[in-house]
Coordinates of N, CA and C and ligand atoms in Angstrom, one line a residue:
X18 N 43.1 96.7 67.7 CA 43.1 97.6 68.8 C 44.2 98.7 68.7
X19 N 45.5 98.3 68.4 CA 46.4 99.1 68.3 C 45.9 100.2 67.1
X20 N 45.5 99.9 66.0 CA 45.1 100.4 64.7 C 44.3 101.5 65.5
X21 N 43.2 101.3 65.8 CA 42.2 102.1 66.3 C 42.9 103.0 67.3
X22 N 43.2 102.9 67.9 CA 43.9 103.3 68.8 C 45.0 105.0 68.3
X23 N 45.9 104.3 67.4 CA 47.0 104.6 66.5 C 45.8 106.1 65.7
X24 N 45.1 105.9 65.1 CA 44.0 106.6 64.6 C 43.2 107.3 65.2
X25 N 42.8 107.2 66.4 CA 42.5 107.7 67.4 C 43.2 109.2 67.9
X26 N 44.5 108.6 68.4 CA 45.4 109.7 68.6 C 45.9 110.7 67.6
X27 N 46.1 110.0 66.1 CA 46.1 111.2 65.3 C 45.2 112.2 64.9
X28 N 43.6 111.6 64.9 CA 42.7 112.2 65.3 C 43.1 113.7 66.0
X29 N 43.3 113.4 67.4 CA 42.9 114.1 68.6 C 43.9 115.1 68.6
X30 N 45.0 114.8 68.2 CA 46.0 115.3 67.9 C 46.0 116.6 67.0
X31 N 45.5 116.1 65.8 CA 45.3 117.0 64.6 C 44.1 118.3 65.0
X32 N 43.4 117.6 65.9 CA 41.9 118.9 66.1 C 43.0 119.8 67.2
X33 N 43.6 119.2 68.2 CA 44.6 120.2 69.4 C 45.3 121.1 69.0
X34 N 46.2 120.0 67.6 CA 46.7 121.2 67.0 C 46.1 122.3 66.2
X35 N 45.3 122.3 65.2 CA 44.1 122.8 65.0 C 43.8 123.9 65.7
X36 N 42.8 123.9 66.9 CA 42.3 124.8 68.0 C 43.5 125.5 68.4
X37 N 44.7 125.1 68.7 CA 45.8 125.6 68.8 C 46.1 127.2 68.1
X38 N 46.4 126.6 66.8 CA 46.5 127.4 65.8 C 45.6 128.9 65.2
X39 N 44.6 128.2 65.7 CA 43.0 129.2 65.7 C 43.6 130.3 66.8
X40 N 43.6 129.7 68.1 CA 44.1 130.2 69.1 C 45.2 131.4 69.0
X41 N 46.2 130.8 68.9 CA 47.9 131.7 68.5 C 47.4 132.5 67.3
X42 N 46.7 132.2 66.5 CA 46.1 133.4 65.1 C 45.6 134.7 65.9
X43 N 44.7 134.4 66.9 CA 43.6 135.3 67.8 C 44.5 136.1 68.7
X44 N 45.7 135.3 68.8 CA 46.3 136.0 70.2 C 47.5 137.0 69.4
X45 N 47.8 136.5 68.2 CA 49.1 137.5 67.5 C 48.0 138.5 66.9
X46 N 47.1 138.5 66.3 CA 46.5 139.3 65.4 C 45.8 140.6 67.1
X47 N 46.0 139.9 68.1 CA 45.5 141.0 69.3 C 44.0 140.6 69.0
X48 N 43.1 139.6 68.6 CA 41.6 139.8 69.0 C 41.2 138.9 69.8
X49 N 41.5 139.9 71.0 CA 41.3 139.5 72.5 C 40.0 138.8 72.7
X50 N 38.6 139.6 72.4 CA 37.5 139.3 72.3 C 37.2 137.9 71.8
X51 N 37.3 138.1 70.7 CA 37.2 136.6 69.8 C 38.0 135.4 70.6
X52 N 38.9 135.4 70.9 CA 40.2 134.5 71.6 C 39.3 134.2 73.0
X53 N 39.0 134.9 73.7 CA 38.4 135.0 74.9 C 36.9 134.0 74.5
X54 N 36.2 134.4 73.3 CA 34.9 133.4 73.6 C 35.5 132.0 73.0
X55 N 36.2 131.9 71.7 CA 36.6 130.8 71.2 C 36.8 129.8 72.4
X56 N 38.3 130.5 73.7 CA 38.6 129.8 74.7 C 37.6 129.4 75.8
X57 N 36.7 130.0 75.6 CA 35.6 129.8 76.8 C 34.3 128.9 76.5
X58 N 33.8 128.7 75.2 CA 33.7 127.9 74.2 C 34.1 126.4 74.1
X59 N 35.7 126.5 73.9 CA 36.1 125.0 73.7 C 36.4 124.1 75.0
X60 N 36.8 124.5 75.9 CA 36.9 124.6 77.5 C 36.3 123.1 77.6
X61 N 35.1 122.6 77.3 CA 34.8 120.9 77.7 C 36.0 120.0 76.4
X62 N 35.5 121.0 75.1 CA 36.0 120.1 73.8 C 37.8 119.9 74.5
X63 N 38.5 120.7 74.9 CA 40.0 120.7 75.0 C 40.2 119.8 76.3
X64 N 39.3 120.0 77.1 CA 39.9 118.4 78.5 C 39.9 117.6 77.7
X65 N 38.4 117.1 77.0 CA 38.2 115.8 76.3 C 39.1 115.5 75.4
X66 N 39.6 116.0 74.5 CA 40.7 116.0 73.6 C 41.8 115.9 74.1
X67 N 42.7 116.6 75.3 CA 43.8 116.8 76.0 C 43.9 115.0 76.8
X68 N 42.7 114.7 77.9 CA 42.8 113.4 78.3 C 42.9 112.5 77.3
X69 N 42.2 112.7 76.0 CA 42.5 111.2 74.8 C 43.7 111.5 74.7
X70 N 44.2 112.6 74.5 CA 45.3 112.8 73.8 C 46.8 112.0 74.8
X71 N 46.9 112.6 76.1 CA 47.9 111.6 76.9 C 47.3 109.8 76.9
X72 N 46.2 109.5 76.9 CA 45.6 108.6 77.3 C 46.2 107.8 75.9
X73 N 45.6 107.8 74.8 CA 45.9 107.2 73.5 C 48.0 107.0 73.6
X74 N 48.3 108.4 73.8 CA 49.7 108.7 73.4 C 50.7 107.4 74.7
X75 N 50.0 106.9 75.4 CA 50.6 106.0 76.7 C 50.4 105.0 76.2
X76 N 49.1 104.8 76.1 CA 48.7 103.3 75.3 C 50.0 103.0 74.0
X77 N 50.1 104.0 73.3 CA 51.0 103.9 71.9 C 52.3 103.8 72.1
X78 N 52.4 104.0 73.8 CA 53.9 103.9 73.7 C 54.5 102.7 74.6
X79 N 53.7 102.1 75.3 CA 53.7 100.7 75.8 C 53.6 100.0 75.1
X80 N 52.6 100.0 74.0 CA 52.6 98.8 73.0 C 53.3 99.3 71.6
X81 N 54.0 100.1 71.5 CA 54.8 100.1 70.3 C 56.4 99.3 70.5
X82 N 56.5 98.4 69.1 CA 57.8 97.9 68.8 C 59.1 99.0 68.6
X83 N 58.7 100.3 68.3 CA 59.6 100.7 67.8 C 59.7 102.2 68.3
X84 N 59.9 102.1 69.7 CA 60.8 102.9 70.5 C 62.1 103.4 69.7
X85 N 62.5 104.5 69.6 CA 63.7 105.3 69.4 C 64.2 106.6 70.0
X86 N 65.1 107.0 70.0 CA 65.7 108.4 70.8 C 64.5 109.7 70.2
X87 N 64.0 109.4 68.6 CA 63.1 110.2 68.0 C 61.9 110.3 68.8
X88 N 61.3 109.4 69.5 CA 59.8 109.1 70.5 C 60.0 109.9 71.5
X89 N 61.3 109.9 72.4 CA 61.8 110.4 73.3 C 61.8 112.0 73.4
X90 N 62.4 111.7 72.6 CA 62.5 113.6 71.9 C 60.9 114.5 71.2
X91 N 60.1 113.5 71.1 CA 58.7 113.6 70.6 C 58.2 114.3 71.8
X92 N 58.2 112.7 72.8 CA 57.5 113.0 73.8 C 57.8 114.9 74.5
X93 N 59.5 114.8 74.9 CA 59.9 115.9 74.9 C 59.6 117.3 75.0
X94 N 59.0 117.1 73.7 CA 58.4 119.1 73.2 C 57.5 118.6 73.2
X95 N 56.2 117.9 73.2 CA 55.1 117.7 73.5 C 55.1 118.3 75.2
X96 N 55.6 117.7 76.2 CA 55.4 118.0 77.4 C 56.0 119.3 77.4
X97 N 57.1 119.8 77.2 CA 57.8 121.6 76.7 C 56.4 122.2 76.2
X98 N 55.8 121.8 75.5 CA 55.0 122.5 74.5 C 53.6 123.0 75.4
X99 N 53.4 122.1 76.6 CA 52.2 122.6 77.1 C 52.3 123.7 78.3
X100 N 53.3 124.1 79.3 CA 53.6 125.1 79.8 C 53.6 125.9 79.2
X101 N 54.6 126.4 77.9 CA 54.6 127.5 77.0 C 53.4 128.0 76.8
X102 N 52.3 126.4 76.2 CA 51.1 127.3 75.7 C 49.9 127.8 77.1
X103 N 50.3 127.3 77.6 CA 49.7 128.0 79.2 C 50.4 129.3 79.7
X104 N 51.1 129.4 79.4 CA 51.5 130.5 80.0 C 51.9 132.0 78.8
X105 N 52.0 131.5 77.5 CA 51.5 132.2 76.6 C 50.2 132.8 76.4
X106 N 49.3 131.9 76.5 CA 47.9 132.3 77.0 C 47.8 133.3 77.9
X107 N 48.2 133.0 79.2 CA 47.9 134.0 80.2 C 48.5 135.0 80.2
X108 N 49.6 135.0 80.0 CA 50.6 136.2 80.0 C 50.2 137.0 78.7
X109 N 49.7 136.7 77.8 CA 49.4 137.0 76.5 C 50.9 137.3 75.7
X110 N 51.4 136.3 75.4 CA 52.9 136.2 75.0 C 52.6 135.7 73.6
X111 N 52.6 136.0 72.1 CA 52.2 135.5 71.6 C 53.5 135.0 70.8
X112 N 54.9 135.2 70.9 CA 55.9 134.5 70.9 C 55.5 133.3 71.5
X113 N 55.6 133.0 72.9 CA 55.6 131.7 73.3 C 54.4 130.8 72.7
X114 N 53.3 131.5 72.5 CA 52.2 130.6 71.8 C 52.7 130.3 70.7
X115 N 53.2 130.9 69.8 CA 54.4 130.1 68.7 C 55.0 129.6 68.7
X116 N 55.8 129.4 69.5 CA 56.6 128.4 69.7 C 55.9 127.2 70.3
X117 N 55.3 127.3 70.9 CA 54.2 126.0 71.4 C 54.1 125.2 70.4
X118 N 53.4 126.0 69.7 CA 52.8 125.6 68.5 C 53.6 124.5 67.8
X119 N 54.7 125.5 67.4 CA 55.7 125.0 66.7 C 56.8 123.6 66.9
X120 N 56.6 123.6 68.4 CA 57.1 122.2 69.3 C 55.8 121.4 68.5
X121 N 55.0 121.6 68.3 CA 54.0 120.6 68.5 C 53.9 119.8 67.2
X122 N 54.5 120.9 66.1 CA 54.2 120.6 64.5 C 55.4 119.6 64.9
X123 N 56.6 120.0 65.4 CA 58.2 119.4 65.0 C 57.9 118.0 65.8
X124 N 57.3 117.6 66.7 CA 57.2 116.5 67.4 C 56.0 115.6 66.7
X125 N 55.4 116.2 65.5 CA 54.5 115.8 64.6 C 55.2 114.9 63.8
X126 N 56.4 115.7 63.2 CA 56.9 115.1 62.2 C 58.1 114.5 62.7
X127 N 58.8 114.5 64.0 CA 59.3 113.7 64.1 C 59.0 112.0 64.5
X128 N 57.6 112.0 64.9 CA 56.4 110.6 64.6 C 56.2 109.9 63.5
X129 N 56.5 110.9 62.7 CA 56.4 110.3 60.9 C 58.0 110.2 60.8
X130 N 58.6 110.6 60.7 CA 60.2 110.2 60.5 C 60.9 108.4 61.4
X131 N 60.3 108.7 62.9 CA 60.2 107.6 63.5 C 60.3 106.4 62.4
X132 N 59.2 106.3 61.6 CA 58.3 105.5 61.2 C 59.6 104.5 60.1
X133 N 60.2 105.6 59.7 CA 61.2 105.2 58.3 C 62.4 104.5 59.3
X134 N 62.7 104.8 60.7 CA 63.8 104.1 61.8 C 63.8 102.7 61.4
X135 N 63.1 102.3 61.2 CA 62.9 100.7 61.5 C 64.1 100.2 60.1
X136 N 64.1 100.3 59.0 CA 64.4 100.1 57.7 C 65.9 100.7 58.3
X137 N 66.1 101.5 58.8 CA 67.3 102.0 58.6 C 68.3 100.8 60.1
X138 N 68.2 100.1 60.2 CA 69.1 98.9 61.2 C 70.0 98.6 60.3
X139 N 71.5 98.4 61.0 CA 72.6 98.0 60.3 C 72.0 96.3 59.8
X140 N 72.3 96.4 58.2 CA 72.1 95.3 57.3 C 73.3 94.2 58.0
X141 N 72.6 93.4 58.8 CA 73.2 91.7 59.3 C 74.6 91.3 58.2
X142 N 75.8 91.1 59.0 CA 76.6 90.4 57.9 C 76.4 89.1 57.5
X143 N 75.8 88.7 56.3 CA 75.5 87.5 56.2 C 77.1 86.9 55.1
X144 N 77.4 85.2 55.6 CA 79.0 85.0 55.1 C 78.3 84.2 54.3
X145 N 78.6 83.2 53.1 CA 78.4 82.5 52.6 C 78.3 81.0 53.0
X146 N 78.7 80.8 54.1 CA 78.8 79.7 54.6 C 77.4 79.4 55.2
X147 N 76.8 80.5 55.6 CA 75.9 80.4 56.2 C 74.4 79.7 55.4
X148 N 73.6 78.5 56.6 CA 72.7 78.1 55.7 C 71.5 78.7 55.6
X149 N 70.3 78.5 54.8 CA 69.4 79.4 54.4 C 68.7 80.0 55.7
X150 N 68.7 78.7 56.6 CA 68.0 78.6 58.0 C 68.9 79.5 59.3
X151 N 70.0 79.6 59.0 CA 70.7 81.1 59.7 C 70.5 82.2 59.2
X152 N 70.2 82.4 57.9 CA 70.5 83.6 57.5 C 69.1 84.1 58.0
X153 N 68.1 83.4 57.4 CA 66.9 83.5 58.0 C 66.0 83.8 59.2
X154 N 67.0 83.3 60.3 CA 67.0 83.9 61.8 C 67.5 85.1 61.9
X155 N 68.5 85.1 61.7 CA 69.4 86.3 61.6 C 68.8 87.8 61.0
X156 N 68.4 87.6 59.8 CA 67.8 89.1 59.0 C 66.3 89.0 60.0
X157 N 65.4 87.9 60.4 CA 64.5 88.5 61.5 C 64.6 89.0 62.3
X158 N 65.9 88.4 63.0 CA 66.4 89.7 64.3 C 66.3 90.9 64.3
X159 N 66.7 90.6 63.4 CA 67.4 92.2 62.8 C 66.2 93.1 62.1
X160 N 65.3 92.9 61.8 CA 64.5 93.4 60.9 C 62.7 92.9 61.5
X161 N 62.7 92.4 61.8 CA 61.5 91.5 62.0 C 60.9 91.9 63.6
X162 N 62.0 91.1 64.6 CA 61.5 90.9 65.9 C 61.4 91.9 66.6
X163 N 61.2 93.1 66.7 CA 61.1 94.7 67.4 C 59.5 94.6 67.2
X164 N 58.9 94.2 66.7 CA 57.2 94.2 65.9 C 56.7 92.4 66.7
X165 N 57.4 91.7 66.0 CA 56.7 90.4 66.3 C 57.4 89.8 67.5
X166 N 58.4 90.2 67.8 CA 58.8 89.2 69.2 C 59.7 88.5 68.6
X167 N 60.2 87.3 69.6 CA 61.3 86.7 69.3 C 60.4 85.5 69.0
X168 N 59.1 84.8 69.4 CA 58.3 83.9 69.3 C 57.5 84.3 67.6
X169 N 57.6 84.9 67.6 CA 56.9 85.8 66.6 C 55.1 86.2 67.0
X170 N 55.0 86.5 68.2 CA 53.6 86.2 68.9 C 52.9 87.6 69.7
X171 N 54.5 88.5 69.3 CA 53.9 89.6 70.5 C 53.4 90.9 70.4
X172 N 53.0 91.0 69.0 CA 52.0 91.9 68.6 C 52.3 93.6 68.9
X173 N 53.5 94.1 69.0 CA 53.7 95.1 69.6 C 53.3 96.1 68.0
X174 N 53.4 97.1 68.0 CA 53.2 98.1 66.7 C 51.3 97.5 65.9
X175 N 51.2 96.5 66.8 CA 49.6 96.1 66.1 C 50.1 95.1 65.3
X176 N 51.3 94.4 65.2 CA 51.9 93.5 64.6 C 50.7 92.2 64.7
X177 N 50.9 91.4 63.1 CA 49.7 89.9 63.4 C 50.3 88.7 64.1
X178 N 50.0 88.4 65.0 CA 50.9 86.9 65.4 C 51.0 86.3 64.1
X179 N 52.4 85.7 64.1 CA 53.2 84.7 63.0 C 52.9 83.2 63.0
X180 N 52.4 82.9 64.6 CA 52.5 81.9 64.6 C 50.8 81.0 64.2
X181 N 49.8 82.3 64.3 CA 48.2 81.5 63.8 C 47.9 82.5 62.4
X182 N 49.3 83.0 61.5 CA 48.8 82.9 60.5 C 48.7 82.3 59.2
X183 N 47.4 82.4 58.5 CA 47.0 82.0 57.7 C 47.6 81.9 55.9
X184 N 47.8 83.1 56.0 CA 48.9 83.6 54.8 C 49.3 82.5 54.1
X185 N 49.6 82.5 52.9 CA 50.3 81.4 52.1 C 51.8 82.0 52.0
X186 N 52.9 81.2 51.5 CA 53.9 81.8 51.4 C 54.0 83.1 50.3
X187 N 53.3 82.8 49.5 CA 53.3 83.7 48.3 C 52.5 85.2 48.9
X188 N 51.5 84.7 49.6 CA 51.3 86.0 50.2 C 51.8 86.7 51.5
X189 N 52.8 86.0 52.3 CA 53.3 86.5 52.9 C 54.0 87.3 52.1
X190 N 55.1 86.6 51.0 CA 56.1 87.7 50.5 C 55.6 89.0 49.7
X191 N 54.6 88.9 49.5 CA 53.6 90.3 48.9 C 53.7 90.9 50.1
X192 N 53.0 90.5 51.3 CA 52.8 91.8 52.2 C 54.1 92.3 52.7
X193 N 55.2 91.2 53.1 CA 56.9 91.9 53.6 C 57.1 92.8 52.4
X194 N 57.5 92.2 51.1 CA 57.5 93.3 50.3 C 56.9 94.7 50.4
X195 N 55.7 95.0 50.2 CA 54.9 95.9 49.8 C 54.7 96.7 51.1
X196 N 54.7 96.0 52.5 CA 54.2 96.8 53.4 C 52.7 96.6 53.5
X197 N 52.4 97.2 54.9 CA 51.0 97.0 55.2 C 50.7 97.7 56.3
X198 N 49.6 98.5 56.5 CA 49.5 99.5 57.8 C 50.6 100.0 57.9
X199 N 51.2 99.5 59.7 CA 51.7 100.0 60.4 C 53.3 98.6 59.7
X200 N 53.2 98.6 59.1 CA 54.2 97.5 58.7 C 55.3 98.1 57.7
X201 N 56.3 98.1 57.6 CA 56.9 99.1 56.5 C 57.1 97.6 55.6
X202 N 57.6 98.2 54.2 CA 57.6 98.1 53.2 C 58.8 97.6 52.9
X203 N 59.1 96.2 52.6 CA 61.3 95.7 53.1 C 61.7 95.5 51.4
X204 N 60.8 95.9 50.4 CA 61.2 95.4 49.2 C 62.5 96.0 48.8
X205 N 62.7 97.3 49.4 CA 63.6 98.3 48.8 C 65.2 97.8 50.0
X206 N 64.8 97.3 50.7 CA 65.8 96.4 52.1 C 66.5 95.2 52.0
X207 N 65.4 94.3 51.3 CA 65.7 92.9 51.4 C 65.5 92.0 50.1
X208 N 66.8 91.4 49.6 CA 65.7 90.8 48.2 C 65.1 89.7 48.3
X209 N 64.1 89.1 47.0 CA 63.5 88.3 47.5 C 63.7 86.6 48.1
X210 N 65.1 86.4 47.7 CA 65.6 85.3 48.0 C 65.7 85.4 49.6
X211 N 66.5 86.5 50.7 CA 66.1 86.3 52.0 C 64.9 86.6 52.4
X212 N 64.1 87.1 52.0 CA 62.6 87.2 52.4 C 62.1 86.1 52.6
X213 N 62.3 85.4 51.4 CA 61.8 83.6 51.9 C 62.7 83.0 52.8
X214 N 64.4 83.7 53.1 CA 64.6 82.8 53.6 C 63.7 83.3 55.3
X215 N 63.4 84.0 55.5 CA 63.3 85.0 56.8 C 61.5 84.3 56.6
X216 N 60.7 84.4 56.1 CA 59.3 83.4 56.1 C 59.6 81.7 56.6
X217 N 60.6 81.4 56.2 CA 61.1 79.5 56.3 C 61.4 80.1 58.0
X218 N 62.4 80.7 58.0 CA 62.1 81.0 60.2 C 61.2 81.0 60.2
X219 N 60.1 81.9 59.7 CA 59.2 82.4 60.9 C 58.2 81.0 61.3
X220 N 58.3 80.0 59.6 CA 57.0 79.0 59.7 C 57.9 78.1 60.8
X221 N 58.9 78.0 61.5 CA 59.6 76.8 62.4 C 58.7 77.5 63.9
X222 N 57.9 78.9 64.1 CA 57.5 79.5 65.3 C 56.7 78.4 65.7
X223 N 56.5 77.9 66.9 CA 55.3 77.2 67.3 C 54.3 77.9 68.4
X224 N 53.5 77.6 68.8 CA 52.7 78.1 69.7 C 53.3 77.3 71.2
X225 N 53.6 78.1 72.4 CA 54.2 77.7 73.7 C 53.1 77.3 74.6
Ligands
HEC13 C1 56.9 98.2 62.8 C2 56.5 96.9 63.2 C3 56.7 95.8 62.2 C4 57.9 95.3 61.7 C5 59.3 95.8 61.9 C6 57.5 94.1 60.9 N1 56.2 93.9 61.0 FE1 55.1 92.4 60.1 N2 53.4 93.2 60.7 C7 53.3 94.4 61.4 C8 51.9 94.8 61.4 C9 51.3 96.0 62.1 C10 51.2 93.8 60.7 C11 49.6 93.7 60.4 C12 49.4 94.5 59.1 C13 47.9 94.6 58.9 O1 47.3 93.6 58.6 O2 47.4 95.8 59.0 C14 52.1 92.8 60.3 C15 51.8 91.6 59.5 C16 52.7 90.7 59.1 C17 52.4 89.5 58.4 C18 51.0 89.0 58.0 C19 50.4 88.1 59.0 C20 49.0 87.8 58.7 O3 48.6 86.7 58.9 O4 48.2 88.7 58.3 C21 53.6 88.9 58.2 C22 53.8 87.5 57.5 C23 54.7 89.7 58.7 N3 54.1 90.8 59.3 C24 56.0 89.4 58.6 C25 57.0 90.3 59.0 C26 58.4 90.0 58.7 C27 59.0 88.8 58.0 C28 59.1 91.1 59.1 C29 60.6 91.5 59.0 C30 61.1 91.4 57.6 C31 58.1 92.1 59.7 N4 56.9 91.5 59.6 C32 58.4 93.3 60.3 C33 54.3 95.1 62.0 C34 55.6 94.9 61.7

């Protein structure tokens, strides 16, 4: 759901921005005419797009694990971004349609930058005293439970429950390693000796 979802919105996203761009082209170059049927034209396509577009983007932010100051600031110039281009439009301001615009690309890639947040959490001081079964808790705190929960059951980011999976141990550590979807990639984070120990937590999860 979340996948679909996630895909969805980049979808809708990418055509808005898109039409956008067509748009602010028509309006700097001065071809009023053209701009005027394009806009009159896309007028059903842009609600429908515009409602997926908040609709999806709500959904994605309720059920995402990994909330940051970056999301916030996303959301930000997205909501900045649509006054501007309303009122660029009308006024025929074709500064402010660039800038619109331009809010929209930077709140683009601040969604993709987001992405790399997770990897960057202060690395857990692990002491040597500690046994494999602490350390193990410990680096999933830290690394793990923002996605799966503290049960490991709560699916946020489209995360798989931990507790009805199937996986062998050997394939678990492929996919923590390597990444997967919406999963980052901990090979470059974690070696593989806590990886197993952070799998040995997760198999103690039970179902409540
Ligand atoms: C950003 C959110 C996120 C974080 C952080 C995260 N995961 Fe995941 N995890 C996912 C998603 C999404 C999937 C499903 C991937 C897919 O199949 O497309 C997944 C799948 C898994 C699976 C496979 C389950 C199955 O049966 O398919 C395991 C095991 C797993 N994660 C363990 C971990 C561990 C251990 C950590 C910490 C080192 C971790 N994950 C951190 C999102 C996350």
């Amino acid at each position: 759901m979340y996948k679909g979802i996630l895909h969805t919105h980049t979808l809708v996203v990418t055509l808005f921005l898109l039409l956008y761009i067509v748009k602010t082209i028509l309006l700097v170059t001065g071809k009023e005419a053209t701009l005027k049927k394009v806009t009159d034209s896309t007028k059903w396509f842009e609600r429908i797009i515009s409602v997926l577009f908040l609709g999806t983007g709500i959904y994605l932010y309720l059920n995402s694990g990994n909330i940051t100051w970056m999301v916030h600031v996303k959301i930000l110039l997205v909501f900045a971004s649509i006054p501007m281009a309303i009122i660029g439009f009308k006024k025929k301001k074709p500064a402010l349609a660039i800038l619109s615009v331009l809010f929209l690309i930077a709140s683009y890639g601040l969604a993709e930058m987001n992405k790399k947040q997770i990897l960057k959490v202060d690395a857990p001081k692990i002491e040597p005293t500690q046994s494999q079964a602490e350390v193990g808790k410990q680096l999933y705190v830290a690394y793990c439970q923002v996605c799966h929960g503290e049960n490991g059951d709560a699916g946020l980011s489209g995360a798989k429950n931990l507790i009805t999976s199937t996986l062998t141990p050997t394939e678990k550590l492929d996919l923590i390693r390597l990444g997967k979807g919406n999963m980052p990639a901990f090979a470059a984070s974690l070696p593989d000796d806590q990886i197993l120990a952070i799998i040995d937590y997760t198999n103690t999860f039970k179902a409540k």
